[in-house]
Short mmCIF file of C-alpha atoms and ligand atoms in Angstrom, two decimals:
data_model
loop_
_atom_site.label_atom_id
_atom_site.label_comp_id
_atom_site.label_asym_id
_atom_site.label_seq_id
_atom_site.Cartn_x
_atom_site.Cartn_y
_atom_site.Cartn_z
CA UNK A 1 106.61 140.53 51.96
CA UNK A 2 107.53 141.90 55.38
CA UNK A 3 110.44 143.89 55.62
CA UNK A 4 113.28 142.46 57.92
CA UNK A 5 113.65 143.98 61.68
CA UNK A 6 116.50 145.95 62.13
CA UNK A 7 117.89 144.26 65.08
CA UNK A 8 119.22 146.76 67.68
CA UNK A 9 121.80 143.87 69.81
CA UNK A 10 123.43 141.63 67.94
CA UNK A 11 125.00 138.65 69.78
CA UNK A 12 128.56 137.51 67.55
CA UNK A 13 130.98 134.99 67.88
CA UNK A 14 129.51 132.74 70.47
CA UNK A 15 128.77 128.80 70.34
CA UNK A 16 124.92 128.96 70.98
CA UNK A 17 123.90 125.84 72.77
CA UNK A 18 120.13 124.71 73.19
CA UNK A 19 118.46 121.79 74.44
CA UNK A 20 119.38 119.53 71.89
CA UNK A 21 122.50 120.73 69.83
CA UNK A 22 125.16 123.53 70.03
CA UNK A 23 126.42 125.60 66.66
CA UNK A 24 128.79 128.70 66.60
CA UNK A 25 125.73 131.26 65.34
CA UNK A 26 125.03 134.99 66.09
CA UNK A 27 121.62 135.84 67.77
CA UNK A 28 120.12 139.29 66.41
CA UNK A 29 117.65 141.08 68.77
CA UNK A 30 115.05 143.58 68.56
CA UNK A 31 113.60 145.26 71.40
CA UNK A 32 113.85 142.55 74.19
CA UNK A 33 113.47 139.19 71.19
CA UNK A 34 115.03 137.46 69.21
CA UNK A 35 114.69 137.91 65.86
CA UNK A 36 116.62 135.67 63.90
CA UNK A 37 119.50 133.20 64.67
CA UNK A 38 122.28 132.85 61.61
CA UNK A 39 125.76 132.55 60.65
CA UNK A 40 127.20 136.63 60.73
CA UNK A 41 124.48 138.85 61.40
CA UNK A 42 126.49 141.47 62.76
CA UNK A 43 124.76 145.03 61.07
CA UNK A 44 126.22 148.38 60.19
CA UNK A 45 125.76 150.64 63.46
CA UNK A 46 124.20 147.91 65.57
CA UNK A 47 125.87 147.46 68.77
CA UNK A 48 127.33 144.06 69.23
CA UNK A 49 127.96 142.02 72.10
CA UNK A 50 130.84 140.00 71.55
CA UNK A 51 130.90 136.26 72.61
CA UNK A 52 133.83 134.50 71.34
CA UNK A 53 135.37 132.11 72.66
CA UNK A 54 132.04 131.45 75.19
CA UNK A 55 129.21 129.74 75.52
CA UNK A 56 125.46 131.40 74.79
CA UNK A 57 122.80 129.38 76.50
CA UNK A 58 119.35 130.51 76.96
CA UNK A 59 118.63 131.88 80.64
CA UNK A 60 117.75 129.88 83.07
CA UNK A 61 114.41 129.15 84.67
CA UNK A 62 114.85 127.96 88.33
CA UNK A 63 111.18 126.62 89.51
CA UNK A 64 111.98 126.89 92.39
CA UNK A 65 112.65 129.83 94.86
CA UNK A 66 111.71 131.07 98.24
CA UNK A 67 112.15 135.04 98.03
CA UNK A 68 110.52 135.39 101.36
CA UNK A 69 108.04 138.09 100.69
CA UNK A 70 105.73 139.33 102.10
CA UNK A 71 106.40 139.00 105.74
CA UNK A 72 110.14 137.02 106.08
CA UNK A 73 112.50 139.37 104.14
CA UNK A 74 114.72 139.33 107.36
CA UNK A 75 116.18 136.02 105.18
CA UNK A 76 115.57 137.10 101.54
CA UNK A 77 113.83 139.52 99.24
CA UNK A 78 112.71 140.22 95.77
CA UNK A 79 116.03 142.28 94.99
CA UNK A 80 118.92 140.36 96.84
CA UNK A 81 116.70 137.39 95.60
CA UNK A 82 116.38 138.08 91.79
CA UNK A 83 120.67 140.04 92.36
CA UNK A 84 121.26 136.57 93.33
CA UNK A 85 119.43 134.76 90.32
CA UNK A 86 120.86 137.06 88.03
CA UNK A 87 124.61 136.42 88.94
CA UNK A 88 124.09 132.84 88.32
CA UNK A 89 122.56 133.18 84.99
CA UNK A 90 118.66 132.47 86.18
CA UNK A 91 116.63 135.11 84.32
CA UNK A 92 112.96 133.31 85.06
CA UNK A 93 112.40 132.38 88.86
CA UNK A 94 108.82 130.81 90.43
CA UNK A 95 108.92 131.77 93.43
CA UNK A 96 106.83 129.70 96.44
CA UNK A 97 104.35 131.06 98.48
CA UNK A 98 104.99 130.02 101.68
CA UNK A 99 105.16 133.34 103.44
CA UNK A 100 103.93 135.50 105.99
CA UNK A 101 100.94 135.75 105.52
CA UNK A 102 101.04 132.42 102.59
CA UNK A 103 100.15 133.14 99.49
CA UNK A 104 96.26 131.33 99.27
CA UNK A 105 93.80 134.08 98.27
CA UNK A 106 93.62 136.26 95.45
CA UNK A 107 93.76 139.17 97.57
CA UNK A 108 97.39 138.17 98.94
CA UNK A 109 98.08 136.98 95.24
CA UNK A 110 97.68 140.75 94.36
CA UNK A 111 98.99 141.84 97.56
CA UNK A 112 102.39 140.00 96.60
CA UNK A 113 102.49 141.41 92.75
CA UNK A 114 102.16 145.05 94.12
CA UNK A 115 105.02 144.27 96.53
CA UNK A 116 107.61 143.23 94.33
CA UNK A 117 106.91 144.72 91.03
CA UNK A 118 109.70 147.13 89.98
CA UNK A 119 111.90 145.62 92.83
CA UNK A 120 112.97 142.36 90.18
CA UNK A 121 116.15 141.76 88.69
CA UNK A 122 114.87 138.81 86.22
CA UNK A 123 111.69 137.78 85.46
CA UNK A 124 109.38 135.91 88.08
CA UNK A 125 106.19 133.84 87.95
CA UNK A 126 104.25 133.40 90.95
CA UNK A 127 103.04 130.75 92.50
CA UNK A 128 99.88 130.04 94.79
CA UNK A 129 99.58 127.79 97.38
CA UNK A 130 97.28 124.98 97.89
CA UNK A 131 95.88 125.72 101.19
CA UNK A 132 93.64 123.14 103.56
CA UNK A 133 90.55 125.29 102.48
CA UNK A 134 91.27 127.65 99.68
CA UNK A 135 90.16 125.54 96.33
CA UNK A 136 87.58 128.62 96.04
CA UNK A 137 90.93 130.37 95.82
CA UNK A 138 92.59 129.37 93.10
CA UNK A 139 90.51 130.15 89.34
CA UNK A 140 90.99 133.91 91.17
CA UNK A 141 94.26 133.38 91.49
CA UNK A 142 94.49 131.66 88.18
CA UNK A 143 93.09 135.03 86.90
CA UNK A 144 96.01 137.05 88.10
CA UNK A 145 98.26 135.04 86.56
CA UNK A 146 99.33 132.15 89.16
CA UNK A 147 102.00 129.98 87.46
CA UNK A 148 100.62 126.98 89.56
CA UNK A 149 100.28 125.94 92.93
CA UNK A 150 102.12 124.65 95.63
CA UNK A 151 101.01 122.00 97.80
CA UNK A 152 102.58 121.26 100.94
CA UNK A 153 102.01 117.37 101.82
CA UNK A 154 104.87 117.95 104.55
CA UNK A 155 105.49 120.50 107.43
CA UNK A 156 108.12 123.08 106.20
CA UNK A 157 109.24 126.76 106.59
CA UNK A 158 106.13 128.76 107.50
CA UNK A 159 102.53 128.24 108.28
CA UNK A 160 101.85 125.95 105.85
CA UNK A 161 99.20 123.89 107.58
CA UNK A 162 99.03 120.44 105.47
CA UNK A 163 96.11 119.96 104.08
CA UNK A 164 94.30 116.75 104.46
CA UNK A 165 93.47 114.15 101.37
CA UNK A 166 90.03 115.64 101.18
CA UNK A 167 91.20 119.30 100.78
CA UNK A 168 94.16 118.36 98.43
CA UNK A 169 91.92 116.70 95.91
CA UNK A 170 89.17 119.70 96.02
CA UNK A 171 92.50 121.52 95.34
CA UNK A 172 93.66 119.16 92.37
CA UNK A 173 89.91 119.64 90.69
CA UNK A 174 90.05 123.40 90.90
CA UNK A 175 93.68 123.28 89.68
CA UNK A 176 92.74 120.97 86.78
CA UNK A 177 89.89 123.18 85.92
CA UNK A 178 92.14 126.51 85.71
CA UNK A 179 94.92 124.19 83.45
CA UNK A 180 97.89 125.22 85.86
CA UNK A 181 100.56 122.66 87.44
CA UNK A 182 100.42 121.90 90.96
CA UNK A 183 103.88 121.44 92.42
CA UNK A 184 104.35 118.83 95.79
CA UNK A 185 106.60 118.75 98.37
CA UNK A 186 105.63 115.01 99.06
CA UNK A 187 106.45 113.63 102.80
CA UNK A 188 103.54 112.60 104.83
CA UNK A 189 103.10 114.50 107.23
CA UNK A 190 101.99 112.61 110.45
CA UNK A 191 104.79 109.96 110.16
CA UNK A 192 107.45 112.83 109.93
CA UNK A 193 106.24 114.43 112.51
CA UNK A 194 106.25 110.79 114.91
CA UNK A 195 109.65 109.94 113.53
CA UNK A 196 110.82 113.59 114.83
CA UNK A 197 109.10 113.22 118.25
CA UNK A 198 110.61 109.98 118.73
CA UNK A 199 114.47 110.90 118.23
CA UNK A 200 113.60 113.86 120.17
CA UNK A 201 111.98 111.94 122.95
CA UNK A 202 115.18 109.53 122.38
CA UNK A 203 117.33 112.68 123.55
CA UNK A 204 118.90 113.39 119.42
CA UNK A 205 119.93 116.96 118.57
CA UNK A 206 122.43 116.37 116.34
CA UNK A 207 122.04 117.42 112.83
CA UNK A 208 122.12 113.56 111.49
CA UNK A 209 118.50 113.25 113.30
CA UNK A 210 117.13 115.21 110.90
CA UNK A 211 117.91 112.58 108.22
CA UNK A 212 116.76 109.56 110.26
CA UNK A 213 113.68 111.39 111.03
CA UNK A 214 112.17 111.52 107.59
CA UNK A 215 113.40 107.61 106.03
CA UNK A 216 112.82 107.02 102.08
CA UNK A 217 109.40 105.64 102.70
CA UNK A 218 107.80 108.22 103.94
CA UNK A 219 108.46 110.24 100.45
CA UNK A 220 107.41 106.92 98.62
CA UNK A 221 104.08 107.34 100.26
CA UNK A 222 103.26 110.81 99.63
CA UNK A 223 104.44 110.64 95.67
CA UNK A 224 102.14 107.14 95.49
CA UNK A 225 99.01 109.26 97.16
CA UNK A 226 99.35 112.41 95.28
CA UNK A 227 99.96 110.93 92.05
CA UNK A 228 97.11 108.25 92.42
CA UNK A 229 95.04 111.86 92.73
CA UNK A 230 96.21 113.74 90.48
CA UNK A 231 95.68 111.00 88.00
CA UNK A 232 91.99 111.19 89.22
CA UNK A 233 91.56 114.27 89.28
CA UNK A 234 93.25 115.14 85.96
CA UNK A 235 95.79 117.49 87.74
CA UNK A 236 99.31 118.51 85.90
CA UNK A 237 101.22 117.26 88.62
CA UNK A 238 104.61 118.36 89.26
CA UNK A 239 106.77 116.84 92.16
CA UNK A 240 109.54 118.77 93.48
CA UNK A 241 112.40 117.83 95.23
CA UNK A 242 112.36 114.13 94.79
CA UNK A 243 114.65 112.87 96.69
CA UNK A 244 115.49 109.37 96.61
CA UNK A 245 116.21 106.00 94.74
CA UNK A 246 112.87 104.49 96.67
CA UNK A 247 110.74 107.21 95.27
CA UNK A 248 111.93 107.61 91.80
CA UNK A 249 111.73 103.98 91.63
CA UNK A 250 107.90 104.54 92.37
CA UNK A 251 107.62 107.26 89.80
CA UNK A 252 109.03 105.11 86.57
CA UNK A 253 106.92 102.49 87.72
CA UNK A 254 103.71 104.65 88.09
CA UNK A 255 104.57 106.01 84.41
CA UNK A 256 105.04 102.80 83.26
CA UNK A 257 101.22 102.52 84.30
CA UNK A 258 100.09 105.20 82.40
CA UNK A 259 100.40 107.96 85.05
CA UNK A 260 101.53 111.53 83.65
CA UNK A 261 104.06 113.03 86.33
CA UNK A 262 107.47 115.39 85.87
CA UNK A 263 109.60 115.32 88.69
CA UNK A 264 112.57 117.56 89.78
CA UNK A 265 115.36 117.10 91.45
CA UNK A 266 117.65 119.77 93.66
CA UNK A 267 121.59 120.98 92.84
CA UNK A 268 121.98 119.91 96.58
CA UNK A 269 120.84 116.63 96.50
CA UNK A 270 123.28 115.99 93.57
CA UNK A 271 125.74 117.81 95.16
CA UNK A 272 125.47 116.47 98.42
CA UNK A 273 125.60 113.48 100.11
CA UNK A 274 124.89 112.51 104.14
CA UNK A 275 128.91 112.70 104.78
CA UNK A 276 128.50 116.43 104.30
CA UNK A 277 126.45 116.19 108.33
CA UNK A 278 129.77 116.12 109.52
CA UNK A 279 131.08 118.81 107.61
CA UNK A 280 128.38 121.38 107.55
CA UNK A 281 125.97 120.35 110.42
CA UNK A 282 122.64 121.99 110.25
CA UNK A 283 123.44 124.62 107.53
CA UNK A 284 122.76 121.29 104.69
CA UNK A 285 119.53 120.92 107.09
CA UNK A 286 116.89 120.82 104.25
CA UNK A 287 113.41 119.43 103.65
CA UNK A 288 113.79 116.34 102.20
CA UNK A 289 117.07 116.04 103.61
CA UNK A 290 120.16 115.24 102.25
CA UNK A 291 120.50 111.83 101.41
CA UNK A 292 122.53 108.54 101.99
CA UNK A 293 125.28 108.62 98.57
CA UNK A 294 123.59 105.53 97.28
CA UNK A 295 120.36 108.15 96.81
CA UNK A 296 122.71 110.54 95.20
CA UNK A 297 124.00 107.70 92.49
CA UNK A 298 120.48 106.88 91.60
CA UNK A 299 119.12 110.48 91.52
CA UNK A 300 122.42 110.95 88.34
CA UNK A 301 121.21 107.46 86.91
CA UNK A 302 117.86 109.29 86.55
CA UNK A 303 119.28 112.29 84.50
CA UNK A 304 121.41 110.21 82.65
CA UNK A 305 118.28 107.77 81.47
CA UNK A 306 116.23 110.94 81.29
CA UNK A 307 113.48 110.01 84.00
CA UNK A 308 114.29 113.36 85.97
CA UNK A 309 112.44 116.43 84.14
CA UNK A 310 113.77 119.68 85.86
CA UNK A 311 116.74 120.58 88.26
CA UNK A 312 116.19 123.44 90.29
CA UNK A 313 117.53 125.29 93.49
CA UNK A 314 114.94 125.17 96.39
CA UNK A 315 117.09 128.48 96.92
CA UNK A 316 115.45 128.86 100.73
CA UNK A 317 117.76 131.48 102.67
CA UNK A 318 117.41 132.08 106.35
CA UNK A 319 119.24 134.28 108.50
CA UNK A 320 123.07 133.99 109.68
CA UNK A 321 122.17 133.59 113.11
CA UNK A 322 119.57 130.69 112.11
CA UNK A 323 122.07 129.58 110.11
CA UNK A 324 124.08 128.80 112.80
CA UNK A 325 121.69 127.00 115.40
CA UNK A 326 123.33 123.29 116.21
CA UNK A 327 119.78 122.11 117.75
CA UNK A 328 118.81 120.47 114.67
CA UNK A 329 115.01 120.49 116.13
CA UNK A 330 115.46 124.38 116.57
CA UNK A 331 117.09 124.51 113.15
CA UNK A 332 115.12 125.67 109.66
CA UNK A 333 115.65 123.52 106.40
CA UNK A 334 117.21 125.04 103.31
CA UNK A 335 119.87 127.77 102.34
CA UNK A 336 120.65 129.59 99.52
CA UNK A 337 121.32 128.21 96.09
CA UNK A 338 120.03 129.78 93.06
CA UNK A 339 123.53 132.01 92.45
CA UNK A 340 125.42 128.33 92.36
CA UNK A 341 123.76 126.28 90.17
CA UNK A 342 125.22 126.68 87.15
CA UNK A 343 128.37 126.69 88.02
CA UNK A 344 127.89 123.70 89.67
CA UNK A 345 126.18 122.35 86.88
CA UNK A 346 129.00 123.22 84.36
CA UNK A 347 131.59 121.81 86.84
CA UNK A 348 129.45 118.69 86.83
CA UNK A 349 130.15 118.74 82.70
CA UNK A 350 132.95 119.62 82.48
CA UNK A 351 133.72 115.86 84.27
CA UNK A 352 131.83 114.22 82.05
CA UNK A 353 128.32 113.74 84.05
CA UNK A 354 126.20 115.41 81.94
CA UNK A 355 126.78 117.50 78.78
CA UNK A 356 125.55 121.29 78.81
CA UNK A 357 122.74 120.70 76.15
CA UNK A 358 121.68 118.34 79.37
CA UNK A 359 121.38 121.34 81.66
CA UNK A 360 120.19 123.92 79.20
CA UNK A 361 117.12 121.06 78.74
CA UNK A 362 117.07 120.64 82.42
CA UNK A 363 117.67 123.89 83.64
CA UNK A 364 115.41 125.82 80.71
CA UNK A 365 114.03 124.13 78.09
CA UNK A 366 111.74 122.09 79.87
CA UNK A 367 110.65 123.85 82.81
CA UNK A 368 109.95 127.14 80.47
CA UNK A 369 107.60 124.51 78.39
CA UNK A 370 105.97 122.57 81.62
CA UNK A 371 104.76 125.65 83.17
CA UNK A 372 103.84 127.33 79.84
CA UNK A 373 106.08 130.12 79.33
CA UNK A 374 105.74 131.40 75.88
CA UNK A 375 108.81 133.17 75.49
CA UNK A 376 111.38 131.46 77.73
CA UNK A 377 113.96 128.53 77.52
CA UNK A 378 114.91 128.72 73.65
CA UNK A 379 116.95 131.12 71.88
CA UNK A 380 114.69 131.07 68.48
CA UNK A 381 113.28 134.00 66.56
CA UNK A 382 110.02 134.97 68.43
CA UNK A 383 111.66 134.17 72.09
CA UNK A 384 113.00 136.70 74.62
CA UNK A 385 116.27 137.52 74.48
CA UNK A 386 117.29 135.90 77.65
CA UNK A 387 121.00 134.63 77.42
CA UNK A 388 124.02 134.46 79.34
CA UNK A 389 127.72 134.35 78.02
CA UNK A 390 129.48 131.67 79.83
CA UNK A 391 132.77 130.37 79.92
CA UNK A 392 132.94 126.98 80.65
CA UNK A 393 137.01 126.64 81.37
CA UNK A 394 137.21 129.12 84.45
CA UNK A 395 138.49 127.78 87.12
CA UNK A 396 136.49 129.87 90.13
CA UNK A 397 137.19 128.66 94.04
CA UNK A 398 133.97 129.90 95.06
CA UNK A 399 134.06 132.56 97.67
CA UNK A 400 130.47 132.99 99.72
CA UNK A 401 131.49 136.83 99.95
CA UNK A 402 130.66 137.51 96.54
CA UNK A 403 126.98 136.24 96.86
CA UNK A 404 124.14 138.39 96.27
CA UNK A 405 121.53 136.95 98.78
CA UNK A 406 121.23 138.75 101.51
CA UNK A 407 122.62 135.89 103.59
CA UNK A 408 125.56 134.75 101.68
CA UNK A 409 126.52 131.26 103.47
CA UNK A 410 126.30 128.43 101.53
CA UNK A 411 127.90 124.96 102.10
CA UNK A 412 129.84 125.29 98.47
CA UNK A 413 132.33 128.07 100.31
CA UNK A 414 135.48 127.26 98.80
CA UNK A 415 134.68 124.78 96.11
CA UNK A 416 136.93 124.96 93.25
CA UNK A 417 134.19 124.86 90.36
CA UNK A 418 135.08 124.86 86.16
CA UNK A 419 132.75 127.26 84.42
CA UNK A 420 131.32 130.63 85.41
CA UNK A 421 128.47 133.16 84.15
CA UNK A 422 130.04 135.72 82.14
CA UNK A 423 127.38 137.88 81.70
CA UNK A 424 123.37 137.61 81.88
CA UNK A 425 121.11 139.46 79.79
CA UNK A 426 117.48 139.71 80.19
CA UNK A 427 115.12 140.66 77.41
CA UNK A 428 118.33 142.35 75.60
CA UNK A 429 119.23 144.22 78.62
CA UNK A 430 122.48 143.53 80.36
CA UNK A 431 121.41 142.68 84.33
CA UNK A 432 124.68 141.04 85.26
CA UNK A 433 128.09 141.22 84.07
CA UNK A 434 131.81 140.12 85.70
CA UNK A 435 130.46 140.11 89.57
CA UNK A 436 128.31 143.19 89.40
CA UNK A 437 124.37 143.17 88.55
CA UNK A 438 123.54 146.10 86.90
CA UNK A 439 120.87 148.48 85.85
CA UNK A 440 117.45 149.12 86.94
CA UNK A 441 115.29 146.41 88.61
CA UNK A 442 113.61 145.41 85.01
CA UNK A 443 111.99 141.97 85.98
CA UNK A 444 108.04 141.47 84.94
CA UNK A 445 105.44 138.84 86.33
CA UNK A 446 105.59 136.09 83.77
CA UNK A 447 102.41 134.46 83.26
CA UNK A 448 101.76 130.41 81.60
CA UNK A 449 100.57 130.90 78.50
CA UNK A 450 98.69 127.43 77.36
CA UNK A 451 98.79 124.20 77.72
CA UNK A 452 101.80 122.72 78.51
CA UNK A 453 102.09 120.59 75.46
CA UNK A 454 104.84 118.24 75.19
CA UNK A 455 106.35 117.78 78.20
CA UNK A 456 105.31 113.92 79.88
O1 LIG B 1 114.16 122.83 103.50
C1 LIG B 1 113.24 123.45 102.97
N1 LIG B 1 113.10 124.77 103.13
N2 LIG B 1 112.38 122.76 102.21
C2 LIG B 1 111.27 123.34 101.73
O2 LIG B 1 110.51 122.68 101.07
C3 LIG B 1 110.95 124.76 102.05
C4 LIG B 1 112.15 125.51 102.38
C5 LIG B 1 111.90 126.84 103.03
O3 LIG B 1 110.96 127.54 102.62
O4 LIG B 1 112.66 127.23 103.92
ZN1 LIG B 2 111.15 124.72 98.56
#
């Protein structure tokens, strides 16, 4: 028999919830784990953190971030990026690699590791990209520890040429072979780019454009290609952002013919509907844009029947000043995000839309076991001790000044919100607490451990 670990934290008086259940438990930990989970573990001498009266939910894992290094840090960085993930209870981010220079070789895979080790608030995985001609590229980066690899079938933020079919299925093989996800921002290309020219040539600038310019269909296309491929090519395919009714409509009935698929969807495409052009102009500018409300309803429908897999942020900060451009041609897509989720998540609870064993699963759970992290998105003995104390009754009007990013505007300025992060701890260290991040920079490259078993 083993002796039982002295825990050094223990974690008292909280209502743990996980993906499938909640139970008022205390969490003991031992140097960054946990290492059991029990009714009153509290120990002689061991310091406690006290949670009553909160919630404990695992951290969460956001798969998907643009930190903006190397080369566009001007917007966003590794430490106002992680500050930023850590005040909204997100202790495991993926970041993308469309950067300057993107992230396609090994060499700039390393490149990017040296760069923002040490500088990391909460733990990151890294993804590649799938370039036009880089499939060489990616068992190397595979090798330093790529969580998977981001394919580009639509023009966005950076010089992320799109590859064409030929290239992306090369890309699929070499991604099958190395057993890592490859995540798709699906809009075909060409017919976004002739929609845009059009409305342009038509004399448009106004932020609407941006929505007529890039219809349902043209995401219905790219999920039916890249799918049909990645079925072929025995790919873990991943599609991020989906965006509307049309195209998860394609996606239940591709499952429904045997095709293996998770799909995300974005806080702002929940949150936000195409009344919000008006409001916010080309700040809610975003790649897929922001959608017609009747897109909205069905995107809900599809958490509430359990067809959507993962929410995430598509956190993508720019700079005030681009921020502020009114040509919506001129203007980039995306803003900030990953600091607001929960509590826009918790407000969505707390009226009844989903329950908060929903976004633990959504939000943690099952991205941690999609991409293979052994360690993250449970609070079990064996895990990391990644949690965050929340209270989901405070009522918060959300003021933009007390972001992190290094860019603080986001469209949910003055929102009153129910439920806020209390505190965040990662790996039994305290990173965030009351509006302050704290501590040292602690955050380590997270790598996929297996197979991800389980999920689809
Ligand atoms: O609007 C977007 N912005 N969509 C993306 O897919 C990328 C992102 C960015 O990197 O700015
Ligand atoms: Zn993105």
């Amino acid at each position: 028999m083993t002796a039982p670990i002295t825990p050094d934290l223990v974690v008292t008086g909280g209502t743990v919830v996980s993906h499938d259940g909640r139970r008022r438990q205390d969490i003991a930990v031992s140097d960054g784990r946990v290492v059991a989970v029990g009714d009153d573990l509290t120990t002689e001498g061991v310091r406690t953190v006290d949670a009553s009266g909160l919630l404990v939910l695992p951290g969460l894992v956001d798969v998907h971030v643009h930190l903006r290094e190397p080369g566009m840090t001007e917007k966003e960085d590794f430490a106002s990026g992680t500050s930023a993930a850590a005040a909204g209870g997100v202790t495991t981010v993926v970041d993308m690699p469309n950067t300057n220079p993107p992230v396609a070789t090994a060499e700039r895979y390393q490149h990017k590791l040296d760069l923002v080790k040490n500088r990391a608030y909460v733990d990151f995985g890294l993804y590649g990209m799938l370039d036009h001609d880089n499939a060489d590229e990616i068992g190397a980066m595979a090798e330093l520890g790529a969580m998977g690899f981001k394919l580009f079938m639509g023009q966005t933020t950076g010089d992320n040429r799109c590859p064409n079919d030929a290239a992306i299925f090369r890309g699929l093989e070499a991604a099958a072979d190395a057993d890592l996800v490859v995540g798709v921002h699906a809009e075909n290309d060409h017919l976004l780019r002739m929609f845009g020219d059009r409305l342009q040539a038509q004399g448009r600038r106004d932020p609407r454009a941006h929505l007529e310019g890039r219809p349902a269909f043209v995401e219905v296309e790219a999920i039916t290609r890249i799918i049909t491929m990645a079925t072929e090519a025995k790919t873990k395919l991943h599609i991020h952002h989906l965006s509307t009714a049309a195209g998860l409509g394609r996606v239940v009935d591709l499952r429904a013919q045997g095709h293996r698929v998770t799909i995300e969807t974005l806080v702002s495409h929940l949150f936000l509907d195409e009344s919000a052009y008006d409001a916010y102009g080309n700040l809610i500018k975003l790649n897929p844009p922001i959608r017609p409300a009747a897109d909205v309803a069905a995107l809900w429908a599809g958490i509430e029947r359990g067809d959507v897999d993962v929410i995430a942020t598509d956190h993508a900060p720019h700079t005030a000043a681009e921020q502020a451009e009114t040509d919506v041609w001129k203007a980039y897509g995306g803003f900030i995000g990953v600091e607001t989720m929960l509590p826009l998540m918790l407000t969505a609870a707390a009226q009844g839309r989903l329950t908060v064993e929903d976004i633990v699963r959504l939000c943690s759970y099952t991205p941690a076991k999609r991409w293979s992290m052994a360690g993250k998105g449970q609070l079990a003995p064996g895990f990391d001790a990644d949690f965050l104390l929340v209270d989901p009754e405070a009522e918060v009007v959300l003021d933009q000044r007390d972001l992190h990013s290094k860019h603080n505007i986001t469209p949910y300025d003055g929102w009153e919100l129910t439920g806020s992060v209390v505190a965040t701890y990662l790996r039994g260290g305290l990173v965030y607490e009351k509006g302050t991040v704290v501590g040292e920079p602690t955050g380590r490259q997270v790598r996929p451990q297996s197979a991800s078993a389980g999920v689809r």
